[in-house]
Coordinates of C-alpha atoms and ligand atoms in Angstrom, one line a residue:
X1 CA 0.2 0.2 -0.5
X2 CA 1.7 3.0 -0.8
X3 CA -1.2 4.9 1.7
X4 CA -1.9 8.1 -1.7
X5 CA -5.0 8.1 -2.0
X6 CA -5.9 7.9 -5.5
X7 CA -8.8 10.7 -7.2
X8 CA -11.2 8.1 -9.0
X9 CA -13.4 9.7 -11.5
X10 CA -17.1 8.9 -11.0
X11 CA -18.5 6.3 -13.6
X12 CA -20.8 7.1 -16.1
X13 CA -22.5 4.2 -17.4
X14 CA -25.5 4.7 -20.1
X15 CA -27.3 2.2 -23.0
X16 CA -28.9 3.0 -25.7
X17 CA -31.1 -0.2 -26.2
X18 CA -30.6 -3.1 -28.5
X19 CA -31.5 -2.5 -32.2
X20 CA -33.6 -5.3 -33.5
X21 CA -30.9 -6.0 -36.8
X22 CA -34.0 -6.9 -39.0
X23 CA -34.9 -3.1 -39.1
X24 CA -33.6 -0.3 -41.4
X25 CA -32.3 2.6 -39.1
X26 CA -34.6 4.9 -39.1
X27 CA -35.0 8.6 -37.3
X28 CA -36.8 7.1 -34.3
X29 CA -33.7 5.0 -33.8
X30 CA -31.2 8.0 -34.1
X31 CA -32.9 9.8 -31.9
X32 CA -32.4 7.6 -28.4
X33 CA -28.7 7.0 -30.3
X34 CA -28.2 10.8 -31.1
X35 CA -29.6 11.3 -27.3
X36 CA -27.4 9.0 -25.8
X37 CA -24.8 10.3 -27.8
X38 CA -24.8 13.8 -26.4
X39 CA -25.7 13.2 -22.8
X40 CA -21.8 11.0 -22.7
X41 CA -19.7 13.4 -24.4
X42 CA -21.7 15.8 -21.8
X43 CA -20.2 13.3 -19.1
X44 CA -17.2 13.4 -20.4
X45 CA -16.6 17.5 -20.4
X46 CA -17.9 16.4 -16.4
X47 CA -14.7 14.5 -16.4
X48 CA -16.4 11.2 -15.3
X49 CA -15.7 8.0 -16.7
X50 CA -17.7 7.4 -19.3
X51 CA -18.8 3.9 -20.7
X52 CA -21.4 4.7 -24.0
X53 CA -23.3 1.1 -25.4
X54 CA -25.4 0.6 -28.2
X55 CA -26.2 -3.1 -30.5
X56 CA -28.3 -5.1 -32.2
X57 CA -30.7 -7.6 -30.8
X58 CA -30.3 -10.5 -33.3
X59 CA -31.5 -14.0 -32.2
X60 CA -35.4 -14.6 -32.6
X61 CA -38.1 -16.0 -34.5
X62 CA -38.3 -12.4 -36.3
X63 CA -34.5 -12.7 -37.6
X64 CA -34.4 -16.7 -38.2
X65 CA -38.0 -16.4 -40.2
X66 CA -36.4 -13.0 -42.2
X67 CA -33.3 -15.4 -42.9
X68 CA -34.9 -18.4 -44.0
X69 CA -37.1 -16.0 -46.4
X70 CA -33.4 -14.6 -47.8
X71 CA -31.8 -18.8 -47.7
X72 CA -29.4 -18.1 -45.0
X73 CA -28.0 -18.6 -42.0
X74 CA -29.4 -16.2 -39.0
X75 CA -25.8 -14.9 -37.9
X76 CA -25.0 -14.8 -41.6
X77 CA -28.3 -12.3 -41.9
X78 CA -27.2 -10.7 -39.2
X79 CA -23.8 -9.6 -40.3
X80 CA -25.1 -8.3 -43.6
X81 CA -27.2 -6.1 -41.7
X82 CA -25.8 -5.0 -38.5
X83 CA -23.6 -2.8 -41.0
X84 CA -26.4 -0.7 -41.5
X85 CA -26.8 0.1 -37.5
X86 CA -23.2 0.6 -37.4
X87 CA -22.7 2.7 -40.7
X88 CA -25.2 5.1 -39.7
X89 CA -23.9 5.7 -36.2
X90 CA -20.0 6.1 -37.4
X91 CA -21.7 8.8 -40.1
X92 CA -24.1 10.5 -37.1
X93 CA -20.2 10.8 -35.2
X94 CA -22.0 8.5 -32.6
X95 CA -19.2 8.0 -29.9
X96 CA -19.9 4.8 -28.5
X97 CA -17.2 3.0 -26.5
X98 CA -18.7 -0.8 -26.7
X99 CA -20.9 -2.3 -29.6
X100 CA -22.8 -5.4 -28.8
X101 CA -24.0 -7.8 -30.7
X102 CA -26.7 -10.6 -29.0
X103 CA -24.7 -13.3 -31.1
X104 CA -21.2 -12.3 -29.7
X105 CA -19.6 -15.6 -27.8
X106 CA -19.7 -13.0 -24.9
X107 CA -23.5 -12.3 -24.2
X108 CA -24.0 -16.2 -24.9
X109 CA -22.3 -17.1 -21.2
X110 CA -23.5 -14.0 -19.9
X111 CA -26.8 -14.8 -20.7
X112 CA -26.5 -18.8 -19.7
X113 CA -24.6 -17.1 -16.4
X114 CA -28.0 -14.6 -15.5
X115 CA -30.6 -17.6 -16.2
X116 CA -28.1 -20.0 -14.0
X117 CA -28.4 -17.6 -10.5
X118 CA -32.1 -17.1 -11.6
X119 CA -32.5 -21.4 -11.6
X120 CA -31.0 -21.6 -8.0
X121 CA -32.7 -18.7 -6.9
X122 CA -36.0 -21.0 -7.7
X123 CA -37.6 -18.3 -9.9
X124 CA -37.7 -20.6 -13.0
X125 CA -40.0 -23.4 -13.2
X126 CA -41.6 -25.9 -16.8
X127 CA -45.0 -24.8 -17.5
X128 CA -47.2 -25.6 -20.8
X129 CA -48.4 -22.2 -22.4
X130 CA -51.5 -20.9 -24.7
X131 CA -51.0 -17.5 -25.2
X132 CA -51.4 -15.5 -28.2
X133 CA -48.7 -14.1 -30.1
X134 CA -46.9 -11.2 -31.9
X135 CA -44.0 -12.3 -33.6
X136 CA -42.9 -8.4 -34.4
X137 CA -42.9 -7.4 -30.9
X138 CA -42.2 -11.3 -29.3
X139 CA -44.3 -11.0 -26.6
X140 CA -47.7 -12.5 -25.7
X141 CA -50.9 -10.5 -25.3
X142 CA -54.1 -11.0 -23.7
X143 CA -57.0 -10.3 -25.9
X144 CA -58.1 -7.0 -23.8
X145 CA -54.4 -6.1 -25.1
X146 CA -55.3 -6.4 -28.4
X147 CA -57.5 -4.6 -31.4
X148 CA -60.0 -7.3 -32.5
X149 CA -56.6 -9.9 -33.8
X150 CA -54.4 -7.0 -34.0
X151 CA -50.9 -6.0 -32.1
X152 CA -52.0 -2.2 -31.3
X153 CA -48.3 -1.7 -31.5
X154 CA -47.8 -3.3 -35.2
X155 CA -51.5 -3.7 -36.5
X156 CA -50.3 -7.1 -37.8
X157 CA -52.3 -10.3 -36.4
X158 CA -51.1 -12.2 -33.7
X159 CA -50.8 -16.0 -34.0
X160 CA -52.3 -18.8 -31.1
X161 CA -49.1 -20.2 -29.8
X162 CA -49.3 -23.3 -27.5
X163 CA -45.9 -24.7 -25.6
X164 CA -44.0 -25.9 -22.9
X165 CA -42.0 -23.4 -21.5
X166 CA -40.0 -22.3 -18.4
X167 CA -41.1 -19.7 -16.8
X168 CA -39.7 -16.6 -14.5
X169 CA -41.8 -16.4 -11.4
X170 CA -42.2 -12.3 -11.8
X171 CA -45.2 -12.9 -9.5
X172 CA -42.7 -13.7 -6.9
X173 CA -41.4 -10.0 -7.2
X174 CA -44.4 -7.7 -7.1
X175 CA -44.0 -5.9 -3.0
X176 CA -40.1 -6.2 -4.0
X177 CA -40.7 -4.0 -7.2
X178 CA -43.1 -1.9 -5.2
X179 CA -40.5 -1.2 -2.1
X180 CA -37.6 -0.8 -5.1
X181 CA -40.3 2.1 -6.8
X182 CA -40.8 3.1 -3.5
X183 CA -37.8 4.0 -2.1
X184 CA -35.5 5.0 -5.5
X185 CA -38.5 7.8 -6.7
X186 CA -36.3 8.8 -9.5
X187 CA -35.8 5.1 -10.5
X188 CA -38.2 5.4 -13.7
X189 CA -38.3 9.2 -14.9
X190 CA -39.9 10.9 -16.4
X191 CA -43.2 10.7 -13.3
X192 CA -45.5 10.1 -16.3
X193 CA -44.0 7.3 -16.7
X194 CA -43.2 5.8 -13.7
X195 CA -46.4 5.9 -12.3
X196 CA -47.5 3.6 -15.8
X197 CA -44.4 1.5 -14.9
X198 CA -46.3 1.4 -10.4
X199 CA -49.7 1.1 -12.6
X200 CA -48.6 -2.1 -13.8
X201 CA -46.7 -3.9 -11.1
X202 CA -49.9 -2.9 -8.9
X203 CA -52.4 -4.6 -11.1
X204 CA -51.0 -7.8 -10.8
X205 CA -47.8 -9.6 -12.2
X206 CA -47.9 -12.6 -14.1
X207 CA -45.0 -15.1 -14.9
X208 CA -43.3 -15.1 -18.1
X209 CA -42.0 -17.6 -20.3
X210 CA -38.2 -17.4 -21.3
X211 CA -37.6 -20.2 -22.9
X212 CA -39.0 -21.2 -26.9
X213 CA -38.7 -24.5 -28.2
X214 CA -39.9 -23.8 -31.5
X215 CA -37.4 -21.8 -33.0
X216 CA -32.9 -22.7 -32.5
X217 CA -31.8 -19.4 -33.4
X218 CA -31.0 -17.8 -29.8
X219 CA -28.9 -19.4 -26.3
X220 CA -29.7 -22.6 -25.0
X221 CA -31.0 -22.9 -21.5
X222 CA -28.0 -24.2 -19.7
X223 CA -29.8 -27.2 -17.8
X224 CA -32.2 -27.9 -20.6
X225 CA -30.7 -27.4 -24.0
X226 CA -34.1 -28.6 -26.0
X227 CA -34.8 -24.5 -24.8
X228 CA -33.3 -21.1 -26.3
X229 CA -33.7 -18.4 -24.5
X230 CA -37.0 -16.0 -24.8
X231 CA -35.5 -12.7 -26.8
X232 CA -35.9 -10.6 -24.2
X233 CA -34.1 -12.1 -21.3
X234 CA -31.8 -12.3 -24.0
X235 CA -32.1 -8.5 -25.1
X236 CA -32.0 -7.0 -21.7
X237 CA -29.1 -8.8 -20.1
X238 CA -27.1 -7.9 -22.9
X239 CA -26.6 -4.3 -20.6
X240 CA -24.7 -6.6 -17.9
X241 CA -22.9 -8.3 -20.7
X242 CA -20.9 -5.2 -22.0
X243 CA -20.2 -4.2 -18.1
X244 CA -18.7 -7.1 -17.8
X245 CA -20.7 -9.6 -15.7
X246 CA -19.8 -12.8 -17.7
X247 CA -16.1 -13.0 -16.6
X248 CA -14.7 -9.3 -15.6
X249 CA -15.3 -9.3 -12.1
X250 CA -13.3 -5.7 -11.6
X251 CA -15.3 -4.3 -14.3
X252 CA -18.8 -4.8 -13.0
X253 CA -18.2 -3.0 -10.3
X254 CA -17.4 0.1 -11.6
X255 CA -19.6 0.0 -14.4
X256 CA -23.0 -1.7 -13.2
X257 CA -25.6 0.0 -12.4
X258 CA -25.5 1.8 -15.6
X259 CA -28.2 4.0 -16.8
X260 CA -30.9 3.5 -20.0
X261 CA -32.2 5.4 -22.8
X262 CA -35.8 3.8 -24.0
X263 CA -38.9 4.7 -26.2
X264 CA -42.7 3.7 -23.4
X265 CA -43.3 1.2 -25.9
X266 CA -40.5 -1.2 -24.5
X267 CA -41.1 0.3 -21.2
X268 CA -42.4 -3.5 -19.4
X269 CA -39.4 -5.2 -20.1
X270 CA -37.3 -2.8 -18.4
X271 CA -38.7 -1.0 -16.1
X272 CA -40.5 -4.5 -14.4
X273 CA -39.0 -7.8 -16.2
X274 CA -35.9 -6.3 -16.1
X275 CA -35.4 -5.1 -12.3
X276 CA -37.1 -8.7 -10.7
X277 CA -34.2 -10.8 -13.6
X278 CA -31.1 -8.4 -11.4
X279 CA -33.1 -8.6 -8.5
X280 CA -33.8 -13.1 -8.8
X281 CA -29.8 -13.4 -9.7
X282 CA -28.7 -10.9 -6.3
X283 CA -27.8 -8.4 -8.6
X284 CA -28.7 -4.6 -8.4
X285 CA -31.4 -3.1 -10.7
X286 CA -30.1 -0.3 -13.2
X287 CA -29.9 3.2 -11.4
X288 CA -32.3 5.0 -13.9
X289 CA -34.4 3.9 -16.7
X290 CA -35.1 7.6 -18.7
X291 CA -38.6 6.6 -21.7
X292 CA -38.9 8.9 -24.4
X293 CA -42.1 9.3 -26.3
X294 CA -42.5 8.6 -30.0
X295 CA -40.9 10.6 -33.2
X296 CA -44.3 10.7 -34.8
X297 CA -44.7 11.9 -39.1
X298 CA -48.1 13.2 -39.5
X299 CA -49.3 11.9 -36.6
X300 CA -48.4 8.2 -36.8
X301 CA -45.7 6.1 -36.1
X302 CA -43.3 5.7 -38.2
X303 CA -43.0 1.3 -39.2
X304 CA -42.1 -0.3 -42.1
X305 CA -45.8 -1.2 -43.0
X306 CA -47.4 2.0 -43.1
X307 CA -43.8 2.9 -45.5
X308 CA -43.6 6.4 -43.6
X309 CA -39.9 5.5 -41.6
X310 CA -37.3 8.3 -42.7
X311 CA -33.3 7.4 -42.4
X312 CA -31.3 9.4 -41.0
X313 CA -29.0 9.4 -43.8
X314 CA -31.4 11.5 -46.0
X315 CA -32.1 14.1 -43.6
X316 CA -27.8 14.3 -43.2
X317 CA -27.7 15.5 -47.0
X318 CA -29.8 18.4 -46.9
X319 CA -28.6 19.3 -43.5
X320 CA -25.4 17.8 -42.1
X321 CA -24.8 15.8 -39.1
X322 CA -24.9 18.4 -36.4
X323 CA -27.9 20.1 -38.5
X324 CA -29.5 16.6 -37.7
X325 CA -28.0 16.1 -34.1
X326 CA -28.9 20.0 -32.7
X327 CA -32.9 19.4 -34.4
X328 CA -33.3 15.7 -32.8
X329 CA -31.8 17.3 -29.2
X330 CA -32.6 20.8 -29.0
X331 CA -36.5 20.6 -30.8
X332 CA -37.8 17.5 -29.6
X333 CA -38.0 17.7 -26.1
X334 CA -37.3 13.8 -24.3
X335 CA -40.7 12.7 -22.9
X336 CA -43.4 13.3 -24.7
X337 CA -44.3 12.5 -28.3
X338 CA -43.1 14.7 -30.5
X339 CA -43.8 15.6 -34.4
X340 CA -41.2 15.1 -36.5
X341 CA -41.8 17.9 -39.6
X342 CA -39.2 18.4 -42.3
X343 CA -40.5 22.4 -42.2
X344 CA -39.4 21.8 -38.4
X345 CA -36.6 21.4 -38.6
X346 CA -35.6 23.8 -41.3
X347 CA -37.2 26.5 -39.3
X348 CA -35.1 25.4 -36.2
X349 CA -31.6 25.0 -38.3
X350 CA -32.5 28.2 -39.9
X351 CA -33.3 30.5 -36.2
X352 CA -30.7 28.6 -34.3
X353 CA -27.8 27.3 -36.6
X354 CA -28.2 30.2 -39.2
X355 CA -29.4 32.6 -37.6
X356 CA -27.7 32.9 -34.2
X357 CA -24.8 30.9 -33.5
X358 CA -23.3 30.7 -37.4
X359 CA -23.9 34.6 -37.8
X360 CA -22.4 35.4 -34.5
X361 CA -18.9 33.9 -35.3
X362 CA -19.2 35.5 -38.9
X363 CA -20.1 39.2 -36.9
X364 CA -17.3 38.4 -34.9
X365 CA -14.7 36.9 -37.0
X366 CA -15.1 39.7 -39.6
X367 CA -15.0 43.1 -37.3
X368 CA -12.4 41.5 -35.8
X369 CA -10.6 41.5 -39.1
X370 CA -11.8 45.1 -39.5
X371 CA -11.0 47.0 -36.6
X372 CA -8.3 44.3 -35.2
X373 CA -6.4 43.5 -37.8
X374 CA -7.8 40.1 -37.2
X375 CA -6.5 39.3 -33.5
X376 CA -9.0 38.4 -31.7
X377 CA -8.5 40.9 -28.1
X378 CA -9.1 39.2 -24.7
X379 CA -12.9 39.7 -23.0
X380 CA -13.7 42.6 -20.2
X381 CA -13.6 40.7 -16.9
X382 CA -16.6 43.0 -15.1
X383 CA -19.0 42.2 -18.8
X384 CA -22.7 42.0 -18.4
X385 CA -22.1 38.6 -20.3
X386 CA -20.0 37.1 -17.4
X387 CA -23.5 37.2 -15.1
X388 CA -25.4 35.3 -18.0
X389 CA -23.2 32.7 -18.5
X390 CA -23.1 31.8 -15.1
X391 CA -27.2 31.8 -14.7
X392 CA -27.3 30.2 -17.9
X393 CA -24.5 27.1 -17.7
X394 CA -26.6 25.9 -14.2
X395 CA -29.7 25.5 -15.5
X396 CA -27.8 24.0 -18.6
X397 CA -25.8 21.4 -16.9
X398 CA -29.1 21.5 -14.2
X399 CA -30.8 20.0 -17.8
X400 CA -28.1 17.7 -18.3
X401 CA -28.3 15.8 -15.4
X402 CA -32.3 15.1 -15.8
X403 CA -32.2 14.3 -19.4
X404 CA -33.6 16.6 -20.6
X405 CA -31.0 18.4 -23.5
X406 CA -33.6 20.4 -24.6
X407 CA -33.9 22.3 -22.0
X408 CA -29.7 22.5 -21.4
X409 CA -30.1 24.2 -25.2
X410 CA -32.5 26.8 -24.7
X411 CA -29.7 28.2 -22.0
X412 CA -27.3 27.6 -24.3
X413 CA -28.9 29.5 -26.8
X414 CA -29.4 32.4 -24.4
X415 CA -26.8 32.8 -23.8
X416 CA -25.9 33.1 -27.8
X417 CA -28.9 35.7 -28.2
X418 CA -27.8 37.9 -25.6
X419 CA -24.1 38.4 -26.9
X420 CA -26.1 39.0 -30.5
X421 CA -28.4 41.9 -28.9
X422 CA -25.1 43.4 -27.2
X423 CA -23.4 43.4 -30.0
X424 CA -26.4 45.3 -31.8
X425 CA -26.8 47.3 -28.8
X426 CA -22.3 48.5 -29.0
X427 CA -22.3 48.1 -32.5
X428 CA -18.5 47.8 -32.6
X429 CA -18.7 47.5 -36.7
X430 CA -19.7 51.0 -36.2
X431 CA -17.1 52.2 -34.3
X432 CA -13.4 53.4 -34.7
X433 CA -10.6 50.7 -33.6
X434 CA -9.9 51.5 -29.8
X435 CA -10.0 49.9 -26.5
X436 CA -13.9 49.6 -26.4
X437 CA -14.6 48.0 -29.8
X438 CA -11.8 45.2 -28.2
X439 CA -13.9 44.6 -25.3
X440 CA -17.3 44.5 -26.5
X441 CA -15.4 42.0 -29.6
X442 CA -13.3 40.0 -26.8
X443 CA -17.4 39.7 -24.9
X444 CA -18.4 38.0 -27.7
X445 CA -15.1 35.3 -28.1
X446 CA -15.4 34.3 -24.8
X447 CA -18.5 33.7 -25.3
X448 CA -17.9 32.1 -28.2
X449 CA -14.9 29.8 -26.3
X450 CA -17.7 28.7 -23.8
X451 CA -20.6 28.5 -26.4
X452 CA -17.9 25.9 -28.2
X453 CA -17.2 23.6 -25.0
X454 CA -21.2 23.4 -24.7
X455 CA -22.6 22.6 -27.6
X456 CA -19.4 20.0 -28.2
X457 CA -21.7 17.3 -26.9
X458 CA -24.4 18.4 -29.6
X459 CA -22.8 19.7 -32.3
X460 CA -19.4 18.6 -32.4
X461 CA -17.6 18.8 -35.7
X462 CA -19.2 22.7 -35.7
X463 CA -17.7 23.4 -32.0
X464 CA -14.8 22.2 -33.0
X465 CA -14.8 24.8 -36.0
X466 CA -15.5 27.3 -34.2
X467 CA -12.8 26.9 -31.8
X468 CA -10.1 27.0 -34.1
X469 CA -11.7 30.0 -35.6
X470 CA -10.7 31.9 -32.9
X471 CA -7.4 31.0 -32.1
X472 CA -7.6 28.1 -29.8
X473 CA -5.8 25.2 -30.4
X474 CA -7.3 21.6 -28.9
X475 CA -10.8 20.9 -29.8
X476 CA -13.1 21.8 -26.9
X477 CA -14.5 18.7 -25.7
X478 CA -10.3 18.2 -23.7
X479 CA -11.9 20.7 -21.9
X480 CA -13.1 20.3 -18.5
X481 CA -16.1 21.4 -16.8
X482 CA -17.6 23.2 -14.1
X483 CA -14.0 24.7 -14.8
X484 CA -13.5 25.8 -18.6
X485 CA -17.4 27.6 -18.5
X486 CA -15.7 30.4 -15.9
X487 CA -15.2 33.9 -17.3
X488 CA -12.3 35.3 -18.4
X489 CA -10.6 32.2 -20.2
X490 CA -9.9 34.1 -23.8
X491 CA -6.5 35.0 -23.6
X492 CA -6.5 37.7 -26.4
X493 CA -3.7 38.1 -29.1
X494 CA -4.9 35.2 -30.9
X495 CA -6.0 34.8 -35.0
X496 CA -9.4 35.1 -36.1
X497 CA -10.3 33.8 -39.1
X498 CA -13.1 34.3 -40.9
X499 CA -13.8 31.4 -43.3
X500 CA -17.0 29.8 -44.9
X501 CA -20.0 30.4 -43.9
X502 CA -20.7 27.4 -40.8
X503 CA -24.3 27.1 -41.0
X504 CA -24.8 28.4 -44.4
X505 CA -28.6 29.4 -44.6
X506 CA -31.5 26.3 -45.7
X507 CA -34.6 27.1 -48.2
Ligands
LIG1 N1 -34.9 -4.9 -29.8 C1 -35.9 -4.2 -28.9 C2 -34.9 -3.5 -28.1 C3 -34.6 -4.5 -26.5 S1 -33.7 -3.3 -25.9 C4 -33.0 -5.0 -24.8 C5 -36.1 -3.4 -29.9 N2 -36.1 -3.1 -30.3 S2 -36.5 -1.5 -31.6 O1 -35.5 -1.7 -32.1 O2 -37.6 -2.3 -32.0 O3 -36.5 -0.7 -30.9 C6 -35.5 0.4 -30.2 C7 -36.4 1.6 -30.3 O4 -36.3 2.3 -31.1 C8 -36.8 1.1 -28.9 O5 -36.5 2.0 -27.6 C9 -38.3 2.1 -29.6 O6 -38.9 2.9 -28.7 C10 -37.4 3.3 -30.5 N3 -38.2 4.0 -31.4 C11 -38.6 2.9 -32.6 N4 -39.5 3.7 -32.9 C12 -39.8 4.8 -32.7 C13 -40.3 6.2 -33.0 N5 -40.8 6.5 -34.1 N6 -40.0 7.4 -32.5 C14 -39.0 7.3 -31.5 N7 -38.3 5.5 -30.5 C15 -39.3 4.6 -31.9 O7 -37.8 -2.7 -29.5

């Protein structure tokens, strides 16, 4: 023992759902992934030890059937289609630290380890089951939960399925789950979604089947290999697989429990089944589950059958990667359903990026070139803007903590708007060069420095360009918060470059 106590950074582990590999990535998937990415980037700025996980859900009947239709094995099919997600995330500048595929060996071992622990706890037994099954949801429904014979989520007829299945004794965990919710009031956020989960538990929980004999594309049960693991039991386990559950206890101790971001349709699995499965195995439930609504197109949920899916890359062609990221983070509050429209996206791009931020940058660079021979002056230590920055920083930091990126960005854009108004009032472009003009421009440059750090999680490429154009070296994402957001650190004396418009106005 050296006797030295090391400063251990806070661990922050955030996940997206793992996406069904046979669907094409659409903006609904991109929405969660971009939000998780921005959150991970924000926590890296805070100096935390971040792990950000996304991946694909590759087992189950749906994938097995599509593979058969395409005359290949399920794994070949998954290998072919996983690339669509990986390419899309690369395009969108997603900074995940790991990408998990449920067909990986590490995951198989982890699922078997979790199953065995639940089995040893006496929470899994064999029962005969007959029920109405939606293949798209990979879930059984009661008649009351359907629209006639159709699943409410997919609008497709369910199938009558009879199987001898192993069941997980979810009913046994009713009381413990209620206690957990009571003791952890912000386990599920927002409140409306917490109430929904609680309502479901209070209705009374039924055991759920965790194995299938009708398919072979999945993880065999460790004690009965005629059965493969039900795809949801398998899929949920991904979060602890990547955290080292299988064989890396040191990593697991640091990473787990983590934080999940999910859409409202998979609330029951994450907020009821998953914590119960973990409790059964003697493991901790996740720290938080943050639930968001759907992006609607023309008032409807996107789906393959309705042919209204929008791929993120179509939008990137028009708005650029940062334009797309910014739209989803600023315009679509996390929680309620949101209507996606091209007009809304265009309006947000033009007002926030072209008019406010882009204009601030080009204005300042132009005037610095004219009045200060291109050399950026230092800010006024007592500037009024320093107060604005301090107040809005606190609001932004608080909003990120609550996973409310749109509120965080409202705060950042208030700083930008105040700075533009200050410039309009003092009109440095009309004034004679001198100390007064220097201070006004120095303040604006200081705001651009701080704003490029605060927007780095959202528009990482553009914020790095701003950072470099005002003469700073390195990248904004290398800075640390909250220190680097304190007023007065733009040193002055740096070369400011005008460059091409960062966000050209779009029609
Ligand atoms: N494979 C399961 C998740 C397993 S996690 C252990 C799954 N996959 S999915 O690809 O169908 O959906 C993944 C996520 O995309 C879900 O959180 C879902 O809510 C989200 N979205 C799908 N369509 C959406 C919108 N139209 N809008 C926003 N998110 C939506 O479910």
